[in-house]
mmCIF file of C-alpha atoms in Angstrom:
data_model
loop_
_atom_site.group_PDB
_atom_site.id
_atom_site.type_symbol
_atom_site.label_atom_id
_atom_site.label_comp_id
_atom_site.label_asym_id
_atom_site.label_seq_id
_atom_site.Cartn_x
_atom_site.Cartn_y
_atom_site.Cartn_z
ATOM 1 C CA MET A 1429 -0.287 22.441 28.549
ATOM 2 C CA TYR A 1430 1.634 21.323 25.475
ATOM 3 C CA ILE A 1431 -1.633 21.347 23.499
ATOM 4 C CA VAL A 1432 -2.351 24.915 24.613
ATOM 5 C CA ASN A 1433 1.180 26.020 23.729
ATOM 6 C CA GLY A 1434 0.814 24.318 20.351
ATOM 7 C CA VAL A 1435 -2.420 26.190 19.682
ATOM 8 C CA LEU A 1436 -0.851 29.509 20.707
ATOM 9 C CA PHE A 1437 2.196 28.908 18.504
ATOM 10 C CA GLY A 1438 -0.062 27.909 15.613
ATOM 11 C CA LEU A 1439 -2.117 31.084 16.042
ATOM 12 C CA LEU A 1440 1.099 33.081 15.922
ATOM 13 C CA LEU A 1441 2.000 31.435 12.617
ATOM 14 C CA MET A 1442 -1.493 32.203 11.345
ATOM 15 C CA VAL A 1443 -0.742 35.907 11.076
ATOM 16 C CA LEU A 1444 2.598 35.524 9.301
ATOM 17 C CA VAL A 1445 2.509 37.308 5.960
ATOM 18 C CA GLY A 1446 4.809 36.131 3.198
ATOM 19 C CA PRO A 1447 4.988 34.283 -0.134
ATOM 20 C CA VAL A 1448 2.902 31.387 1.219
ATOM 21 C CA PHE A 1449 0.112 33.737 2.244
ATOM 22 C CA PHE A 1450 -0.005 35.425 -1.153
ATOM 23 C CA THR A 1451 0.131 32.062 -2.935
ATOM 24 C CA LEU A 1452 -2.902 30.850 -0.972
ATOM 25 C CA ILE A 1453 -4.896 33.996 -1.640
ATOM 26 C CA GLN A 1454 -4.038 34.182 -5.328
ATOM 27 C CA THR A 1455 -4.753 30.490 -5.920
ATOM 28 C CA SER A 1456 -8.126 30.770 -4.194
ATOM 29 C CA ILE A 1457 -9.104 33.829 -6.214
ATOM 30 C CA GLU A 1458 -7.900 32.541 -9.578
ATOM 31 C CA LYS A 1459 -8.409 28.762 -9.312
ATOM 32 C CA GLY A 1460 -11.009 28.292 -6.595
ATOM 33 C CA LEU A 1461 -11.143 27.161 -2.983
ATOM 34 C CA ASP A 1462 -10.551 23.470 -3.746
ATOM 35 C CA LYS A 1463 -7.223 24.210 -5.457
ATOM 36 C CA ALA A 1464 -6.183 26.500 -2.603
ATOM 37 C CA VAL A 1465 -6.892 23.680 -0.125
ATOM 38 C CA PHE A 1466 -4.436 21.504 -2.085
ATOM 39 C CA VAL A 1467 -1.866 24.301 -1.784
ATOM 40 C CA ALA A 1468 -2.502 24.390 1.975
ATOM 41 C CA LEU A 1469 -1.908 20.626 2.132
ATOM 42 C CA GLY A 1470 1.393 21.088 0.316
ATOM 43 C CA ILE A 1471 2.405 23.683 2.899
ATOM 44 C CA PHE A 1472 1.361 21.250 5.647
ATOM 45 C CA PHE A 1473 3.551 18.453 4.257
ATOM 46 C CA SER A 1474 6.470 20.826 3.761
ATOM 47 C CA ASP A 1475 6.280 22.041 7.365
ATOM 48 C CA ALA A 1476 5.990 18.450 8.611
ATOM 49 C CA LEU A 1477 9.163 17.541 6.705
ATOM 50 C CA PHE A 1478 11.076 20.490 8.137
ATOM 51 C CA ILE A 1479 9.870 19.703 11.651
ATOM 52 C CA GLY A 1480 11.220 16.178 11.186
ATOM 53 C CA LEU A 1481 14.563 17.526 9.973
ATOM 54 C CA ALA A 1482 14.691 19.976 12.879
ATOM 55 C CA TYR A 1483 14.014 17.127 15.302
ATOM 56 C CA LEU A 1484 16.776 15.001 13.810
ATOM 57 C CA GLY A 1485 19.177 17.924 14.169
ATOM 58 C CA VAL A 1486 18.230 18.844 17.727
ATOM 59 C CA SER A 1487 17.203 15.541 19.319
ATOM 60 C CA GLN A 1488 20.742 14.152 19.436
ATOM 61 C CA PHE A 1489 21.636 16.852 21.949
ATOM 62 C CA VAL A 1490 18.518 17.090 24.134
ATOM 63 C CA ASP A 1491 19.688 14.561 26.739
ATOM 64 C CA ASN A 1492 22.958 16.388 27.342
ATOM 65 C CA ALA A 1493 22.616 19.197 29.882
ATOM 66 C CA GLY A 1494 25.579 21.125 28.468
ATOM 67 C CA TYR A 1495 24.264 20.949 24.929
ATOM 68 C CA ASN A 1496 20.792 21.947 26.152
ATOM 69 C CA VAL A 1497 22.220 25.306 27.175
ATOM 70 C CA TRP A 1498 23.671 25.833 23.693
ATOM 71 C CA ILE A 1499 20.421 24.674 22.085
ATOM 72 C CA GLY A 1500 18.640 27.275 24.172
ATOM 73 C CA TYR A 1501 21.055 30.005 23.066
ATOM 74 C CA ILE A 1502 20.884 29.006 19.394
ATOM 75 C CA GLY A 1503 17.104 28.747 19.438
ATOM 76 C CA GLY A 1504 16.904 32.103 21.190
ATOM 77 C CA VAL A 1505 19.110 33.738 18.558
ATOM 78 C CA ILE A 1506 17.013 32.273 15.732
ATOM 79 C CA LEU A 1507 13.681 33.363 17.213
ATOM 80 C CA PHE A 1508 15.068 36.778 18.201
ATOM 81 C CA SER A 1509 16.406 37.262 14.653
ATOM 82 C CA PHE A 1510 13.034 36.372 13.174
ATOM 83 C CA GLY A 1511 11.465 38.900 15.518
ATOM 84 C CA LEU A 1512 13.817 41.652 14.354
ATOM 85 C CA TYR A 1513 13.130 40.709 10.733
ATOM 86 C CA TYR A 1514 9.379 41.116 11.193
ATOM 87 C CA LEU A 1515 9.825 44.345 13.137
ATOM 88 C CA ILE A 1516 11.812 45.734 10.204
ATOM 89 C CA ARG A 1517 9.123 44.512 7.814
ATOM 90 C CA SER A 1518 6.496 46.259 9.916
ATOM 91 C CA GLN A 1519 8.111 49.585 8.959
ATOM 92 C CA LYS A 1520 7.710 48.893 5.253
ATOM 93 C CA ALA A 1521 4.547 49.098 3.207
ATOM 94 C CA ALA A 1522 3.217 45.699 2.186
ATOM 95 C CA VAL A 1523 1.672 45.146 -1.204
ATOM 96 C CA PHE A 1524 -0.133 42.232 -2.772
ATOM 97 C CA THR A 1525 2.439 40.491 -4.940
ATOM 98 C CA GLU A 1526 2.132 37.864 -7.584
ATOM 99 C CA ALA A 1527 2.702 34.319 -6.391
ATOM 100 C CA LYS A 1528 5.488 32.374 -8.010
ATOM 101 C CA SER A 1529 4.470 29.936 -10.694
ATOM 102 C CA VAL A 1530 5.369 26.278 -10.507
ATOM 103 C CA ALA A 1531 5.322 24.543 -13.872
ATOM 104 C CA VAL A 1532 3.987 21.145 -12.856
ATOM 105 C CA LYS A 1533 1.080 19.377 -14.513
ATOM 106 C CA GLY A 1534 -1.201 16.803 -12.981
ATOM 107 C CA LYS A 1535 -3.878 16.368 -10.332
ATOM 108 C CA PHE A 1536 -1.622 17.146 -7.396
ATOM 109 C CA ARG A 1537 0.323 20.025 -8.904
ATOM 110 C CA PHE A 1538 -1.181 22.421 -6.370
ATOM 111 C CA ILE A 1539 0.077 20.280 -3.478
ATOM 112 C CA PHE A 1540 3.507 20.390 -5.083
ATOM 113 C CA LYS A 1541 3.153 24.145 -5.537
ATOM 114 C CA GLY A 1542 2.444 24.685 -1.843
ATOM 115 C CA PHE A 1543 5.264 22.323 -0.874
ATOM 116 C CA ILE A 1544 7.805 24.135 -3.063
ATOM 117 C CA ILE A 1545 6.731 27.705 -2.261
ATOM 118 C CA ASN A 1546 7.011 26.950 1.457
ATOM 119 C CA GLY A 1547 10.210 24.964 1.143
ATOM 120 C CA VAL A 1548 12.379 27.118 -1.104
ATOM 121 C CA SER A 1549 13.278 29.512 1.701
ATOM 122 C CA PRO A 1550 16.023 28.380 4.103
ATOM 123 C CA PHE A 1551 14.330 30.498 6.761
ATOM 124 C CA VAL A 1552 11.566 27.902 7.082
ATOM 125 C CA LEU A 1553 13.965 25.242 8.338
ATOM 126 C CA LEU A 1554 15.708 27.753 10.600
ATOM 127 C CA PHE A 1555 12.362 28.754 12.057
ATOM 128 C CA TRP A 1556 11.428 25.159 12.877
ATOM 129 C CA ILE A 1557 14.861 24.569 14.405
ATOM 130 C CA GLY A 1558 14.155 27.544 16.660
ATOM 131 C CA ALA A 1559 10.720 26.152 17.523
ATOM 132 C CA MET A 1560 12.199 22.699 18.190
ATOM 133 C CA SER A 1561 14.807 24.255 20.470
ATOM 134 C CA LEU A 1562 12.062 26.107 22.339
ATOM 135 C CA ALA A 1563 10.022 22.926 22.790
ATOM 136 C CA THR A 1564 12.901 20.716 23.926
ATOM 137 C CA ALA A 1565 15.202 23.075 25.826
ATOM 138 C CA ARG A 1566 12.645 25.430 27.375
ATOM 139 C CA TYR A 1567 9.416 23.456 27.655
ATOM 140 C CA GLN A 1568 11.212 20.131 28.159
ATOM 141 C CA TYR A 1569 8.833 18.324 25.810
ATOM 142 C CA HIS A 1570 9.799 14.778 24.866
ATOM 143 C CA GLY A 1571 8.074 11.781 23.315
ATOM 144 C CA HIS A 1572 4.315 12.106 22.971
ATOM 145 C CA GLU A 1573 4.320 15.655 24.379
ATOM 146 C CA LEU A 1574 6.708 16.883 21.686
ATOM 147 C CA LEU A 1575 4.738 15.045 19.011
ATOM 148 C CA ALA A 1576 1.418 16.444 20.227
ATOM 149 C CA PHE A 1577 2.873 19.962 20.409
ATOM 150 C CA PHE A 1578 3.952 19.992 16.763
ATOM 151 C CA ILE A 1579 0.906 18.101 15.485
ATOM 152 C CA THR A 1580 -1.237 20.754 17.155
ATOM 153 C CA ILE A 1581 0.768 23.513 15.473
ATOM 154 C CA LEU A 1582 0.405 21.823 12.079
ATOM 155 C CA ILE A 1583 -3.350 21.301 12.475
ATOM 156 C CA VAL A 1584 -3.952 24.881 13.596
ATOM 157 C CA THR A 1585 -1.803 26.176 10.730
ATOM 158 C CA LEU A 1586 -3.596 24.003 8.160
ATOM 159 C CA CYS A 1587 -7.023 25.092 9.408
ATOM 160 C CA SER A 1588 -5.992 28.743 9.346
ATOM 161 C CA ASP A 1589 -4.627 28.394 5.798
ATOM 162 C CA VAL A 1590 -7.909 26.891 4.624
ATOM 163 C CA LEU A 1591 -9.782 29.703 6.364
ATOM 164 C CA LYS A 1592 -7.579 32.289 4.649
ATOM 165 C CA ALA A 1593 -8.323 30.678 1.292
ATOM 166 C CA TYR A 1594 -12.061 30.636 2.041
ATOM 167 C CA LEU A 1595 -12.052 34.306 2.962
ATOM 168 C CA ALA A 1596 -9.660 35.253 0.167
ATOM 169 C CA GLY A 1597 -12.006 37.671 -1.535
ATOM 170 C CA ARG A 1598 -12.611 39.603 1.662
ATOM 171 C CA LEU A 1599 -9.022 39.345 2.866
ATOM 172 C CA ARG A 1600 -7.821 40.991 -0.310
ATOM 173 C CA LYS A 1601 -9.776 44.089 0.654
ATOM 174 C CA LEU A 1602 -9.187 43.930 4.394
ATOM 175 C CA PHE A 1603 -5.406 43.484 4.318
ATOM 176 C CA THR A 1604 -4.329 47.060 3.839
ATOM 177 C CA PRO A 1605 -0.668 48.117 4.138
ATOM 178 C CA LYS A 1606 -1.452 49.473 7.619
ATOM 179 C CA LEU A 1607 -2.829 46.129 8.780
ATOM 180 C CA PHE A 1608 0.206 44.330 7.321
ATOM 181 C CA LYS A 1609 2.434 46.586 9.416
ATOM 182 C CA ILE A 1610 0.434 45.836 12.570
ATOM 183 C CA LEU A 1611 0.560 42.069 11.975
ATOM 184 C CA ASN A 1612 4.301 42.116 11.329
ATOM 185 C CA LEU A 1613 4.804 44.216 14.464
ATOM 186 C CA ILE A 1614 2.831 41.739 16.579
ATOM 187 C CA VAL A 1615 4.695 38.742 15.161
ATOM 188 C CA GLY A 1616 8.052 40.480 15.570
ATOM 189 C CA LEU A 1617 7.457 41.340 19.222
ATOM 190 C CA ALA A 1618 6.186 37.840 19.961
ATOM 191 C CA MET A 1619 9.233 36.197 18.351
ATOM 192 C CA ILE A 1620 11.598 38.502 20.218
ATOM 193 C CA GLY A 1621 9.745 37.617 23.421
ATOM 194 C CA PHE A 1622 10.235 33.898 22.752
ATOM 195 C CA GLY A 1623 13.926 34.494 21.999
ATOM 196 C CA ILE A 1624 14.571 36.518 25.158
ATOM 197 C CA HIS A 1625 12.666 33.963 27.211
ATOM 198 C CA MET A 1626 14.932 31.189 25.923
ATOM 199 C CA PHE A 1627 18.045 33.259 26.623
ATOM 200 C CA ILE A 1628 16.997 33.926 30.221
ATOM 201 C CA TYR A 1629 16.114 30.278 30.730
ATOM 202 C CA SER A 1630 19.480 29.126 29.350
ATOM 203 C CA ILE A 1631 21.623 31.356 31.556
#
């Protein structure tokens, strides 16, 4: 079941629209698919780092029943807040923006670019703390189950990022402001659902 939940969570992340998405699309269009794949790898490594940090922050409390309740509340607040954020975004028109430039030279500069673009926002770490809270406090994942859950999320996310880069030319035409609103609405409702679920479970 933890594999299935990991796939579902990864698919949810697949439709998130933000700076990382635009960076992938722009890199693929301007520099080619191979460079965009390097950007996707940078995003992968950045997420893996934040998942590790989230685990270090949450794991010290998971064996304490009292703290588990607070972890559930905190994780619920984080996921609920993300849901509200995306619901608000769904009411605004989305436009294709220029990706930020990262002045780094060398073979792996695109990996670094993906790592930095994904990592500069504090919301990324907060999101993974919320996901870690969900996995440990609600799903009661530990050990290999917790590891498999997040590895599955990372793999699904990496594959979806590569697919986005591959279909960049078509995605640029398909992703109209209306579709952006729909995607943000779906993500927002799903995040709020996760948050409420954690709150109910923690009571």
